[in-house]
Amino acid sequence: MFKSNKTQEEPVIVVRDSRQVEADLRQALETAEAGERAGLEKALRIVTETASAPDSAVRGRWVREVLHASGTDIREQVAAVKALRTVRPGLSLTAAYQLVREAGE
């Protein structure tokens, strides 16, 4: 019933399948015909770069994409939190605020 004044961070889990996509591209590259190789190699470089991005970068990119799509300025924290929670109704107020704060750094 009583709450402490300590801020509790709620985890936001980043689910990525980049490693699986990378493995699939490597496998496709092994059997690719000459005309397909350049495109697959380029795709593999992009996926490898994306897969190596830290979770905080992935979360930040998602936040910025949502805010851009909604026309919301990240500096307007209340509106930014509302935009995130509109897109993901199950996102808690605390988690949305932390995502906005992290993306704005």
PDB file of N, CA and C in Angstrom:
ATOM      1  N   MET A   1       0.801  -1.184   0.000  1.00  0.00           N
ATOM      2  CA  MET A   1       0.000   0.000   0.000  1.00  0.00           C
ATOM      3  C   MET A   1       0.853   1.261   0.000  1.00  0.00           C
ATOM      4  N   PHE A   2       1.979   1.198   0.689  1.00  0.00           N
ATOM      5  CA  PHE A   2       2.882   2.343   0.708  1.00  0.00           C
ATOM      6  C   PHE A   2       3.954   2.160  -0.331  1.00  0.00           C
ATOM      7  N   LYS A   3       4.315   3.249  -0.959  1.00  0.00           N
ATOM      8  CA  LYS A   3       5.356   3.198  -1.976  1.00  0.00           C
ATOM      9  C   LYS A   3       6.564   3.967  -1.488  1.00  0.00           C
ATOM     10  N   SER A   4       7.727   3.473  -1.846  1.00  0.00           N
ATOM     11  CA  SER A   4       8.947   4.207  -1.516  1.00  0.00           C
ATOM     12  C   SER A   4       9.149   5.283  -2.577  1.00  0.00           C
ATOM     13  N   ASN A   5       9.990   6.225  -2.272  1.00  0.00           N
ATOM     14  CA  ASN A   5      10.286   7.293  -3.221  1.00  0.00           C
ATOM     15  C   ASN A   5      11.351   6.901  -4.228  1.00  0.00           C
ATOM     16  N   LYS A   6      11.823   5.685  -4.152  1.00  0.00           N
ATOM     17  CA  LYS A   6      12.845   5.225  -5.088  1.00  0.00           C
ATOM     18  C   LYS A   6      12.229   5.000  -6.462  1.00  0.00           C
ATOM     19  N   THR A   7      12.923   5.468  -7.466  1.00  0.00           N
ATOM     20  CA  THR A   7      12.476   5.248  -8.833  1.00  0.00           C
ATOM     21  C   THR A   7      12.790   3.814  -9.210  1.00  0.00           C
ATOM     22  N   GLN A   8      11.774   3.111  -9.664  1.00  0.00           N
ATOM     23  CA  GLN A   8      11.972   1.735 -10.104  1.00  0.00           C
ATOM     24  C   GLN A   8      11.977   1.719 -11.621  1.00  0.00           C
ATOM     25  N   GLU A   9      13.014   1.153 -12.159  1.00  0.00           N
ATOM     26  CA  GLU A   9      13.090   1.051 -13.609  1.00  0.00           C
ATOM     27  C   GLU A   9      12.388  -0.214 -14.062  1.00  0.00           C
ATOM     28  N   GLU A  10      11.514  -0.054 -15.023  1.00  0.00           N
ATOM     29  CA  GLU A  10      10.834  -1.195 -15.600  1.00  0.00           C
ATOM     30  C   GLU A  10      11.606  -1.621 -16.836  1.00  0.00           C
ATOM     31  N   PRO A  11      11.885  -2.896 -16.947  1.00  0.00           N
ATOM     32  CA  PRO A  11      12.658  -3.321 -18.119  1.00  0.00           C
ATOM     33  C   PRO A  11      11.836  -3.239 -19.403  1.00  0.00           C
ATOM     34  N   VAL A  12      12.486  -2.768 -20.432  1.00  0.00           N
ATOM     35  CA  VAL A  12      11.893  -2.799 -21.768  1.00  0.00           C
ATOM     36  C   VAL A  12      12.760  -3.754 -22.562  1.00  0.00           C
ATOM     37  N   ILE A  13      12.170  -4.833 -22.979  1.00  0.00           N
ATOM     38  CA  ILE A  13      12.917  -5.880 -23.655  1.00  0.00           C
ATOM     39  C   ILE A  13      12.924  -5.631 -25.155  1.00  0.00           C
ATOM     40  N   VAL A  14      14.101  -5.710 -25.726  1.00  0.00           N
ATOM     41  CA  VAL A  14      14.252  -5.567 -27.166  1.00  0.00           C
ATOM     42  C   VAL A  14      14.350  -6.967 -27.757  1.00  0.00           C
ATOM     43  N   VAL A  15      13.416  -7.279 -28.614  1.00  0.00           N
ATOM     44  CA  VAL A  15      13.420  -8.585 -29.275  1.00  0.00           C
ATOM     45  C   VAL A  15      13.881  -8.370 -30.709  1.00  0.00           C
ATOM     46  N   ARG A  16      14.969  -9.026 -31.051  1.00  0.00           N
ATOM     47  CA  ARG A  16      15.504  -8.885 -32.403  1.00  0.00           C
ATOM     48  C   ARG A  16      15.795 -10.262 -32.969  1.00  0.00           C
ATOM     49  N   ASP A  17      15.586 -10.390 -34.251  1.00  0.00           N
ATOM     50  CA  ASP A  17      15.947 -11.639 -34.916  1.00  0.00           C
ATOM     51  C   ASP A  17      17.029 -11.394 -35.959  1.00  0.00           C
ATOM     52  N   SER A  18      17.792 -10.332 -35.766  1.00  0.00           N
ATOM     53  CA  SER A  18      18.848  -9.967 -36.708  1.00  0.00           C
ATOM     54  C   SER A  18      19.862 -11.090 -36.899  1.00  0.00           C
ATOM     55  N   ARG A  19      20.194 -11.768 -35.836  1.00  0.00           N
ATOM     56  CA  ARG A  19      21.185 -12.858 -35.939  1.00  0.00           C
ATOM     57  C   ARG A  19      20.669 -13.981 -36.833  1.00  0.00           C
ATOM     58  N   GLN A  20      19.376 -14.273 -36.741  1.00  0.00           N
ATOM     59  CA  GLN A  20      18.800 -15.315 -37.591  1.00  0.00           C
ATOM     60  C   GLN A  20      18.791 -14.861 -39.036  1.00  0.00           C
ATOM     61  N   VAL A  21      18.448 -13.601 -39.268  1.00  0.00           N
ATOM     62  CA  VAL A  21      18.454 -13.065 -40.634  1.00  0.00           C
ATOM     63  C   VAL A  21      19.876 -13.108 -41.186  1.00  0.00           C
ATOM     64  N   GLU A  22      20.841 -12.756 -40.354  1.00  0.00           N
ATOM     65  CA  GLU A  22      22.244 -12.798 -40.770  1.00  0.00           C
ATOM     66  C   GLU A  22      22.646 -14.221 -41.167  1.00  0.00           C
ATOM     67  N   ALA A  23      22.263 -15.200 -40.359  1.00  0.00           N
ATOM     68  CA  ALA A  23      22.579 -16.607 -40.665  1.00  0.00           C
ATOM     69  C   ALA A  23      21.901 -17.048 -41.962  1.00  0.00           C
ATOM     70  N   ASP A  24      20.660 -16.632 -42.158  1.00  0.00           N
ATOM     71  CA  ASP A  24      19.938 -16.989 -43.381  1.00  0.00           C
ATOM     72  C   ASP A  24      20.602 -16.380 -44.619  1.00  0.00           C
ATOM     73  N   LEU A  25      21.060 -15.124 -44.484  1.00  0.00           N
ATOM     74  CA  LEU A  25      21.744 -14.482 -45.610  1.00  0.00           C
ATOM     75  C   LEU A  25      23.069 -15.182 -45.921  1.00  0.00           C
ATOM     76  N   ARG A  26      23.802 -15.557 -44.885  1.00  0.00           N
ATOM     77  CA  ARG A  26      25.076 -16.278 -45.108  1.00  0.00           C
ATOM     78  C   ARG A  26      24.823 -17.596 -45.834  1.00  0.00           C
ATOM     79  N   GLN A  27      23.773 -18.277 -45.429  1.00  0.00           N
ATOM     80  CA  GLN A  27      23.437 -19.550 -46.075  1.00  0.00           C
ATOM     81  C   GLN A  27      23.038 -19.317 -47.530  1.00  0.00           C
ATOM     82  N   ALA A  28      22.246 -18.291 -47.784  1.00  0.00           N
ATOM     83  CA  ALA A  28      21.833 -17.979 -49.156  1.00  0.00           C
ATOM     84  C   ALA A  28      23.034 -17.597 -50.007  1.00  0.00           C
ATOM     85  N   LEU A  29      23.993 -16.926 -49.392  1.00  0.00           N
ATOM     86  CA  LEU A  29      25.188 -16.495 -50.112  1.00  0.00           C
ATOM     87  C   LEU A  29      26.037 -17.686 -50.560  1.00  0.00           C
ATOM     88  N   GLU A  30      26.013 -18.741 -49.766  1.00  0.00           N
ATOM     89  CA  GLU A  30      26.795 -19.937 -50.101  1.00  0.00           C
ATOM     90  C   GLU A  30      26.332 -20.583 -51.404  1.00  0.00           C
ATOM     91  N   THR A  31      25.047 -20.491 -51.674  1.00  0.00           N
ATOM     92  CA  THR A  31      24.502 -21.153 -52.870  1.00  0.00           C
ATOM     93  C   THR A  31      24.071 -20.160 -53.948  1.00  0.00           C
ATOM     94  N   ALA A  32      24.400 -18.894 -53.751  1.00  0.00           N
ATOM     95  CA  ALA A  32      23.948 -17.857 -54.685  1.00  0.00           C
ATOM     96  C   ALA A  32      24.673 -17.932 -56.015  1.00  0.00           C
ATOM     97  N   GLU A  33      23.943 -17.566 -57.041  1.00  0.00           N
ATOM     98  CA  GLU A  33      24.541 -17.450 -58.367  1.00  0.00           C
ATOM     99  C   GLU A  33      25.284 -16.115 -58.432  1.00  0.00           C
ATOM    100  N   ALA A  34      26.154 -15.982 -59.395  1.00  0.00           N
ATOM    101  CA  ALA A  34      26.999 -14.797 -59.517  1.00  0.00           C
ATOM    102  C   ALA A  34      26.191 -13.496 -59.533  1.00  0.00           C
ATOM    103  N   GLY A  35      25.063 -13.472 -60.221  1.00  0.00           N
ATOM    104  CA  GLY A  35      24.247 -12.271 -60.319  1.00  0.00           C
ATOM    105  C   GLY A  35      23.567 -11.875 -59.010  1.00  0.00           C
ATOM    106  N   GLU A  36      23.441 -12.822 -58.090  1.00  0.00           N
ATOM    107  CA  GLU A  36      22.787 -12.561 -56.800  1.00  0.00           C
ATOM    108  C   GLU A  36      23.770 -12.149 -55.710  1.00  0.00           C
ATOM    109  N   ARG A  37      25.041 -12.488 -55.902  1.00  0.00           N
ATOM    110  CA  ARG A  37      26.031 -12.313 -54.839  1.00  0.00           C
ATOM    111  C   ARG A  37      26.182 -10.870 -54.358  1.00  0.00           C
ATOM    112  N   ALA A  38      26.260  -9.917 -55.270  1.00  0.00           N
ATOM    113  CA  ALA A  38      26.488  -8.527 -54.866  1.00  0.00           C
ATOM    114  C   ALA A  38      25.362  -8.022 -53.966  1.00  0.00           C
ATOM    115  N   GLY A  39      24.136  -8.314 -54.340  1.00  0.00           N
ATOM    116  CA  GLY A  39      22.991  -7.877 -53.540  1.00  0.00           C
ATOM    117  C   GLY A  39      22.946  -8.542 -52.177  1.00  0.00           C
ATOM    118  N   LEU A  40      23.226  -9.841 -52.152  1.00  0.00           N
ATOM    119  CA  LEU A  40      23.233 -10.562 -50.879  1.00  0.00           C
ATOM    120  C   LEU A  40      24.370 -10.088 -49.980  1.00  0.00           C
ATOM    121  N   GLU A  41      25.526  -9.808 -50.569  1.00  0.00           N
ATOM    122  CA  GLU A  41      26.652  -9.307 -49.781  1.00  0.00           C
ATOM    123  C   GLU A  41      26.333  -7.953 -49.166  1.00  0.00           C
ATOM    124  N   LYS A  42      25.681  -7.095 -49.936  1.00  0.00           N
ATOM    125  CA  LYS A  42      25.290  -5.787 -49.417  1.00  0.00           C
ATOM    126  C   LYS A  42      24.270  -5.953 -48.289  1.00  0.00           C
ATOM    127  N   ALA A  43      23.282  -6.806 -48.502  1.00  0.00           N
ATOM    128  CA  ALA A  43      22.271  -7.060 -47.477  1.00  0.00           C
ATOM    129  C   ALA A  43      22.918  -7.620 -46.211  1.00  0.00           C
ATOM    130  N   LEU A  44      23.883  -8.507 -46.365  1.00  0.00           N
ATOM    131  CA  LEU A  44      24.577  -9.089 -45.222  1.00  0.00           C
ATOM    132  C   LEU A  44      25.329  -8.017 -44.435  1.00  0.00           C
ATOM    133  N   ARG A  45      25.988  -7.086 -45.142  1.00  0.00           N
ATOM    134  CA  ARG A  45      26.690  -5.990 -44.450  1.00  0.00           C
ATOM    135  C   ARG A  45      25.713  -5.142 -43.638  1.00  0.00           C
ATOM    136  N   ILE A  46      24.560  -4.844 -44.216  1.00  0.00           N
ATOM    137  CA  ILE A  46      23.556  -4.027 -43.522  1.00  0.00           C
ATOM    138  C   ILE A  46      23.039  -4.756 -42.282  1.00  0.00           C
ATOM    139  N   VAL A  47      22.707  -6.024 -42.439  1.00  0.00           N
ATOM    140  CA  VAL A  47      22.175  -6.796 -41.315  1.00  0.00           C
ATOM    141  C   VAL A  47      23.230  -6.965 -40.226  1.00  0.00           C
ATOM    142  N   THR A  48      24.464  -7.197 -40.608  1.00  0.00           N
ATOM    143  CA  THR A  48      25.537  -7.354 -39.626  1.00  0.00           C
ATOM    144  C   THR A  48      25.708  -6.078 -38.819  1.00  0.00           C
ATOM    145  N   GLU A  49      25.657  -4.939 -39.499  1.00  0.00           N
ATOM    146  CA  GLU A  49      25.771  -3.650 -38.812  1.00  0.00           C
ATOM    147  C   GLU A  49      24.592  -3.437 -37.858  1.00  0.00           C
ATOM    148  N   THR A  50      23.403  -3.746 -38.319  1.00  0.00           N
ATOM    149  CA  THR A  50      22.204  -3.593 -37.497  1.00  0.00           C
ATOM    150  C   THR A  50      22.238  -4.520 -36.293  1.00  0.00           C
ATOM    151  N   ALA A  51      22.672  -5.751 -36.501  1.00  0.00           N
ATOM    152  CA  ALA A  51      22.714  -6.735 -35.420  1.00  0.00           C
ATOM    153  C   ALA A  51      23.707  -6.350 -34.335  1.00  0.00           C
ATOM    154  N   SER A  52      24.735  -5.605 -34.708  1.00  0.00           N
ATOM    155  CA  SER A  52      25.750  -5.236 -33.720  1.00  0.00           C
ATOM    156  C   SER A  52      25.378  -3.982 -32.929  1.00  0.00           C
ATOM    157  N   ALA A  53      24.281  -3.323 -33.294  1.00  0.00           N
ATOM    158  CA  ALA A  53      23.848  -2.122 -32.567  1.00  0.00           C
ATOM    159  C   ALA A  53      23.391  -2.512 -31.163  1.00  0.00           C
ATOM    160  N   PRO A  54      23.752  -1.720 -30.166  1.00  0.00           N
ATOM    161  CA  PRO A  54      23.302  -2.029 -28.799  1.00  0.00           C
ATOM    162  C   PRO A  54      21.782  -1.849 -28.665  1.00  0.00           C
ATOM    163  N   ASP A  55      21.202  -2.521 -27.688  1.00  0.00           N
ATOM    164  CA  ASP A  55      19.763  -2.445 -27.475  1.00  0.00           C
ATOM    165  C   ASP A  55      19.288  -1.011 -27.280  1.00  0.00           C
ATOM    166  N   SER A  56      20.101  -0.199 -26.605  1.00  0.00           N
ATOM    167  CA  SER A  56      19.693   1.194 -26.380  1.00  0.00           C
ATOM    168  C   SER A  56      19.532   1.940 -27.710  1.00  0.00           C
ATOM    169  N   ALA A  57      20.380   1.635 -28.672  1.00  0.00           N
ATOM    170  CA  ALA A  57      20.269   2.264 -29.991  1.00  0.00           C
ATOM    171  C   ALA A  57      19.005   1.803 -30.713  1.00  0.00           C
ATOM    172  N   VAL A  58      18.672   0.533 -30.557  1.00  0.00           N
ATOM    173  CA  VAL A  58      17.460  -0.003 -31.190  1.00  0.00           C
ATOM    174  C   VAL A  58      16.218   0.628 -30.560  1.00  0.00           C
ATOM    175  N   ARG A  59      16.212   0.726 -29.229  1.00  0.00           N
ATOM    176  CA  ARG A  59      15.080   1.369 -28.550  1.00  0.00           C
ATOM    177  C   ARG A  59      14.963   2.830 -28.977  1.00  0.00           C
ATOM    178  N   GLY A  60      16.085   3.534 -29.027  1.00  0.00           N
ATOM    179  CA  GLY A  60      16.085   4.941 -29.423  1.00  0.00           C
ATOM    180  C   GLY A  60      15.573   5.136 -30.831  1.00  0.00           C
ATOM    181  N   ARG A  61      15.985   4.271 -31.729  1.00  0.00           N
ATOM    182  CA  ARG A  61      15.521   4.364 -33.114  1.00  0.00           C
ATOM    183  C   ARG A  61      14.009   4.162 -33.186  1.00  0.00           C
ATOM    184  N   TRP A  62      13.512   3.182 -32.421  1.00  0.00           N
ATOM    185  CA  TRP A  62      12.065   2.930 -32.408  1.00  0.00           C
ATOM    186  C   TRP A  62      11.317   4.151 -31.886  1.00  0.00           C
ATOM    187  N   VAL A  63      11.790   4.724 -30.796  1.00  0.00           N
ATOM    188  CA  VAL A  63      11.141   5.908 -30.218  1.00  0.00           C
ATOM    189  C   VAL A  63      11.115   7.047 -31.236  1.00  0.00           C
ATOM    190  N   ARG A  64      12.248   7.321 -31.850  1.00  0.00           N
ATOM    191  CA  ARG A  64      12.318   8.417 -32.826  1.00  0.00           C
ATOM    192  C   ARG A  64      11.408   8.162 -34.026  1.00  0.00           C
ATOM    193  N   GLU A  65      11.305   6.909 -34.467  1.00  0.00           N
ATOM    194  CA  GLU A  65      10.412   6.581 -35.590  1.00  0.00           C
ATOM    195  C   GLU A  65       8.949   6.813 -35.212  1.00  0.00           C
ATOM    196  N   VAL A  66       8.574   6.379 -34.005  1.00  0.00           N
ATOM    197  CA  VAL A  66       7.192   6.577 -33.549  1.00  0.00           C
ATOM    198  C   VAL A  66       6.882   8.069 -33.444  1.00  0.00           C
ATOM    199  N   LEU A  67       7.800   8.817 -32.850  1.00  0.00           N
ATOM    200  CA  LEU A  67       7.567  10.248 -32.670  1.00  0.00           C
ATOM    201  C   LEU A  67       7.521  10.974 -34.008  1.00  0.00           C
ATOM    202  N   HIS A  68       8.390  10.586 -34.924  1.00  0.00           N
ATOM    203  CA  HIS A  68       8.376  11.202 -36.259  1.00  0.00           C
ATOM    204  C   HIS A  68       7.045  10.927 -36.956  1.00  0.00           C
ATOM    205  N   ALA A  69       6.589   9.685 -36.890  1.00  0.00           N
ATOM    206  CA  ALA A  69       5.330   9.304 -37.547  1.00  0.00           C
ATOM    207  C   ALA A  69       4.134  10.048 -36.957  1.00  0.00           C
ATOM    208  N   SER A  70       4.220  10.357 -35.661  1.00  0.00           N
ATOM    209  CA  SER A  70       3.100  11.044 -35.018  1.00  0.00           C
ATOM    210  C   SER A  70       3.258  12.563 -35.040  1.00  0.00           C
ATOM    211  N   GLY A  71       4.389  13.041 -35.563  1.00  0.00           N
ATOM    212  CA  GLY A  71       4.625  14.476 -35.616  1.00  0.00           C
ATOM    213  C   GLY A  71       4.924  15.075 -34.255  1.00  0.00           C
ATOM    214  N   THR A  72       5.469  14.267 -33.352  1.00  0.00           N
ATOM    215  CA  THR A  72       5.738  14.699 -31.985  1.00  0.00           C
ATOM    216  C   THR A  72       7.208  15.022 -31.810  1.00  0.00           C
ATOM    217  N   ASP A  73       7.485  16.130 -31.160  1.00  0.00           N
ATOM    218  CA  ASP A  73       8.852  16.561 -30.863  1.00  0.00           C
ATOM    219  C   ASP A  73       9.310  15.866 -29.587  1.00  0.00           C
ATOM    220  N   ILE A  74      10.470  15.245 -29.636  1.00  0.00           N
ATOM    221  CA  ILE A  74      10.977  14.511 -28.484  1.00  0.00           C
ATOM    222  C   ILE A  74      11.205  15.423 -27.274  1.00  0.00           C
ATOM    223  N   ARG A  75      11.388  16.713 -27.521  1.00  0.00           N
ATOM    224  CA  ARG A  75      11.606  17.654 -26.413  1.00  0.00           C
ATOM    225  C   ARG A  75      10.321  17.921 -25.636  1.00  0.00           C
ATOM    226  N   GLU A  76       9.184  17.604 -26.240  1.00  0.00           N
ATOM    227  CA  GLU A  76       7.889  17.720 -25.557  1.00  0.00           C
ATOM    228  C   GLU A  76       7.602  16.376 -24.894  1.00  0.00           C
ATOM    229  N   GLN A  77       8.179  16.178 -23.710  1.00  0.00           N
ATOM    230  CA  GLN A  77       8.160  14.857 -23.089  1.00  0.00           C
ATOM    231  C   GLN A  77       6.766  14.306 -22.824  1.00  0.00           C
ATOM    232  N   VAL A  78       5.856  15.124 -22.382  1.00  0.00           N
ATOM    233  CA  VAL A  78       4.505  14.629 -22.096  1.00  0.00           C
ATOM    234  C   VAL A  78       3.851  14.113 -23.379  1.00  0.00           C
ATOM    235  N   ALA A  79       3.954  14.888 -24.441  1.00  0.00           N
ATOM    236  CA  ALA A  79       3.382  14.468 -25.724  1.00  0.00           C
ATOM    237  C   ALA A  79       4.107  13.237 -26.270  1.00  0.00           C
ATOM    238  N   ALA A  80       5.419  13.174 -26.063  1.00  0.00           N
ATOM    239  CA  ALA A  80       6.196  12.030 -26.546  1.00  0.00           C
ATOM    240  C   ALA A  80       5.792  10.754 -25.814  1.00  0.00           C
ATOM    241  N   VAL A  81       5.630  10.849 -24.509  1.00  0.00           N
ATOM    242  CA  VAL A  81       5.200   9.684 -23.720  1.00  0.00           C
ATOM    243  C   VAL A  81       3.809   9.241 -24.184  1.00  0.00           C
ATOM    244  N   LYS A  82       2.932  10.202 -24.393  1.00  0.00           N
ATOM    245  CA  LYS A  82       1.578   9.878 -24.856  1.00  0.00           C
ATOM    246  C   LYS A  82       1.616   9.192 -26.224  1.00  0.00           C
ATOM    247  N   ALA A  83       2.465   9.680 -27.113  1.00  0.00           N
ATOM    248  CA  ALA A  83       2.576   9.077 -28.446  1.00  0.00           C
ATOM    249  C   ALA A  83       3.027   7.620 -28.359  1.00  0.00           C
ATOM    250  N   LEU A  84       4.010   7.348 -27.509  1.00  0.00           N
ATOM    251  CA  LEU A  84       4.483   5.969 -27.356  1.00  0.00           C
ATOM    252  C   LEU A  84       3.393   5.078 -26.792  1.00  0.00           C
ATOM    253  N   ARG A  85       2.685   5.580 -25.793  1.00  0.00           N
ATOM    254  CA  ARG A  85       1.650   4.776 -25.152  1.00  0.00           C
ATOM    255  C   ARG A  85       0.427   4.605 -26.046  1.00  0.00           C
ATOM    256  N   THR A  86       0.248   5.502 -26.989  1.00  0.00           N
ATOM    257  CA  THR A  86      -0.842   5.348 -27.957  1.00  0.00           C
ATOM    258  C   THR A  86      -0.523   4.208 -28.917  1.00  0.00           C
ATOM    259  N   VAL A  87       0.730   4.153 -29.333  1.00  0.00           N
ATOM    260  CA  VAL A  87       1.160   3.096 -30.250  1.00  0.00           C
ATOM    261  C   VAL A  87       1.237   1.744 -29.535  1.00  0.00           C
ATOM    262  N   ARG A  88       1.683   1.755 -28.290  1.00  0.00           N
ATOM    263  CA  ARG A  88       1.792   0.531 -27.485  1.00  0.00           C
ATOM    264  C   ARG A  88       1.040   0.730 -26.177  1.00  0.00           C
ATOM    265  N   PRO A  89      -0.278   0.475 -26.180  1.00  0.00           N
ATOM    266  CA  PRO A  89      -1.099   0.746 -24.998  1.00  0.00           C
ATOM    267  C   PRO A  89      -0.643   0.026 -23.725  1.00  0.00           C
ATOM    268  N   GLY A  90       0.019  -1.090 -23.834  1.00  0.00           N
ATOM    269  CA  GLY A  90       0.476  -1.813 -22.649  1.00  0.00           C
ATOM    270  C   GLY A  90       1.737  -1.248 -22.021  1.00  0.00           C
ATOM    271  N   LEU A  91       2.335  -0.269 -22.660  1.00  0.00           N
ATOM    272  CA  LEU A  91       3.565   0.339 -22.166  1.00  0.00           C
ATOM    273  C   LEU A  91       3.240   1.204 -20.960  1.00  0.00           C
ATOM    274  N   SER A  92       3.924   0.961 -19.860  1.00  0.00           N
ATOM    275  CA  SER A  92       3.645   1.731 -18.652  1.00  0.00           C
ATOM    276  C   SER A  92       4.133   3.166 -18.804  1.00  0.00           C
ATOM    277  N   LEU A  93       3.622   4.017 -17.967  1.00  0.00           N
ATOM    278  CA  LEU A  93       4.019   5.418 -17.961  1.00  0.00           C
ATOM    279  C   LEU A  93       5.514   5.542 -17.678  1.00  0.00           C
ATOM    280  N   THR A  94       5.988   4.775 -16.709  1.00  0.00           N
ATOM    281  CA  THR A  94       7.403   4.821 -16.340  1.00  0.00           C
ATOM    282  C   THR A  94       8.288   4.359 -17.494  1.00  0.00           C
ATOM    283  N   ALA A  95       7.918   3.251 -18.114  1.00  0.00           N
ATOM    284  CA  ALA A  95       8.719   2.721 -19.220  1.00  0.00           C
ATOM    285  C   ALA A  95       8.733   3.692 -20.398  1.00  0.00           C
ATOM    286  N   ALA A  96       7.586   4.287 -20.698  1.00  0.00           N
ATOM    287  CA  ALA A  96       7.515   5.241 -21.809  1.00  0.00           C
ATOM    288  C   ALA A  96       8.387   6.459 -21.518  1.00  0.00           C
ATOM    289  N   TYR A  97       8.332   6.951 -20.299  1.00  0.00           N
ATOM    290  CA  TYR A  97       9.159   8.099 -19.916  1.00  0.00           C
ATOM    291  C   TYR A  97      10.644   7.754 -20.042  1.00  0.00           C
ATOM    292  N   GLN A  98      11.034   6.571 -19.577  1.00  0.00           N
ATOM    293  CA  GLN A  98      12.433   6.155 -19.670  1.00  0.00           C
ATOM    294  C   GLN A  98      12.876   6.041 -21.123  1.00  0.00           C
ATOM    295  N   LEU A  99      12.022   5.534 -21.971  1.00  0.00           N
ATOM    296  CA  LEU A  99      12.371   5.423 -23.404  1.00  0.00           C
ATOM    297  C   LEU A  99      12.556   6.789 -24.030  1.00  0.00           C
ATOM    298  N   VAL A 100      11.668   7.716 -23.719  1.00  0.00           N
ATOM    299  CA  VAL A 100      11.782   9.071 -24.265  1.00  0.00           C
ATOM    300  C   VAL A 100      13.055   9.737 -23.758  1.00  0.00           C
ATOM    301  N   ARG A 101      13.317   9.605 -22.471  1.00  0.00           N
ATOM    302  CA  ARG A 101      14.513  10.198 -21.881  1.00  0.00           C
ATOM    303  C   ARG A 101      15.777   9.616 -22.507  1.00  0.00           C
ATOM    304  N   GLU A 102      15.816   8.301 -22.647  1.00  0.00           N
ATOM    305  CA  GLU A 102      16.987   7.630 -23.233  1.00  0.00           C
ATOM    306  C   GLU A 102      17.193   8.048 -24.689  1.00  0.00           C
ATOM    307  N   ALA A 103      16.109   8.138 -25.442  1.00  0.00           N
ATOM    308  CA  ALA A 103      16.218   8.493 -26.867  1.00  0.00           C
ATOM    309  C   ALA A 103      16.624   9.947 -27.049  1.00  0.00           C
ATOM    310  N   GLY A 104      16.315  10.773 -26.073  1.00  0.00           N
ATOM    311  CA  GLY A 104      16.656  12.189 -26.171  1.00  0.00           C
ATOM    312  C   GLY A 104      18.069  12.531 -25.765  1.00  0.00           C
ATOM    313  N   GLU A 105      18.764  11.564 -25.217  1.00  0.00           N
ATOM    314  CA  GLU A 105      20.151  11.817 -24.768  1.00  0.00           C
ATOM    315  C   GLU A 105      21.114  11.876 -25.921  1.00  0.00           C
TER     316      GLU A 105
END
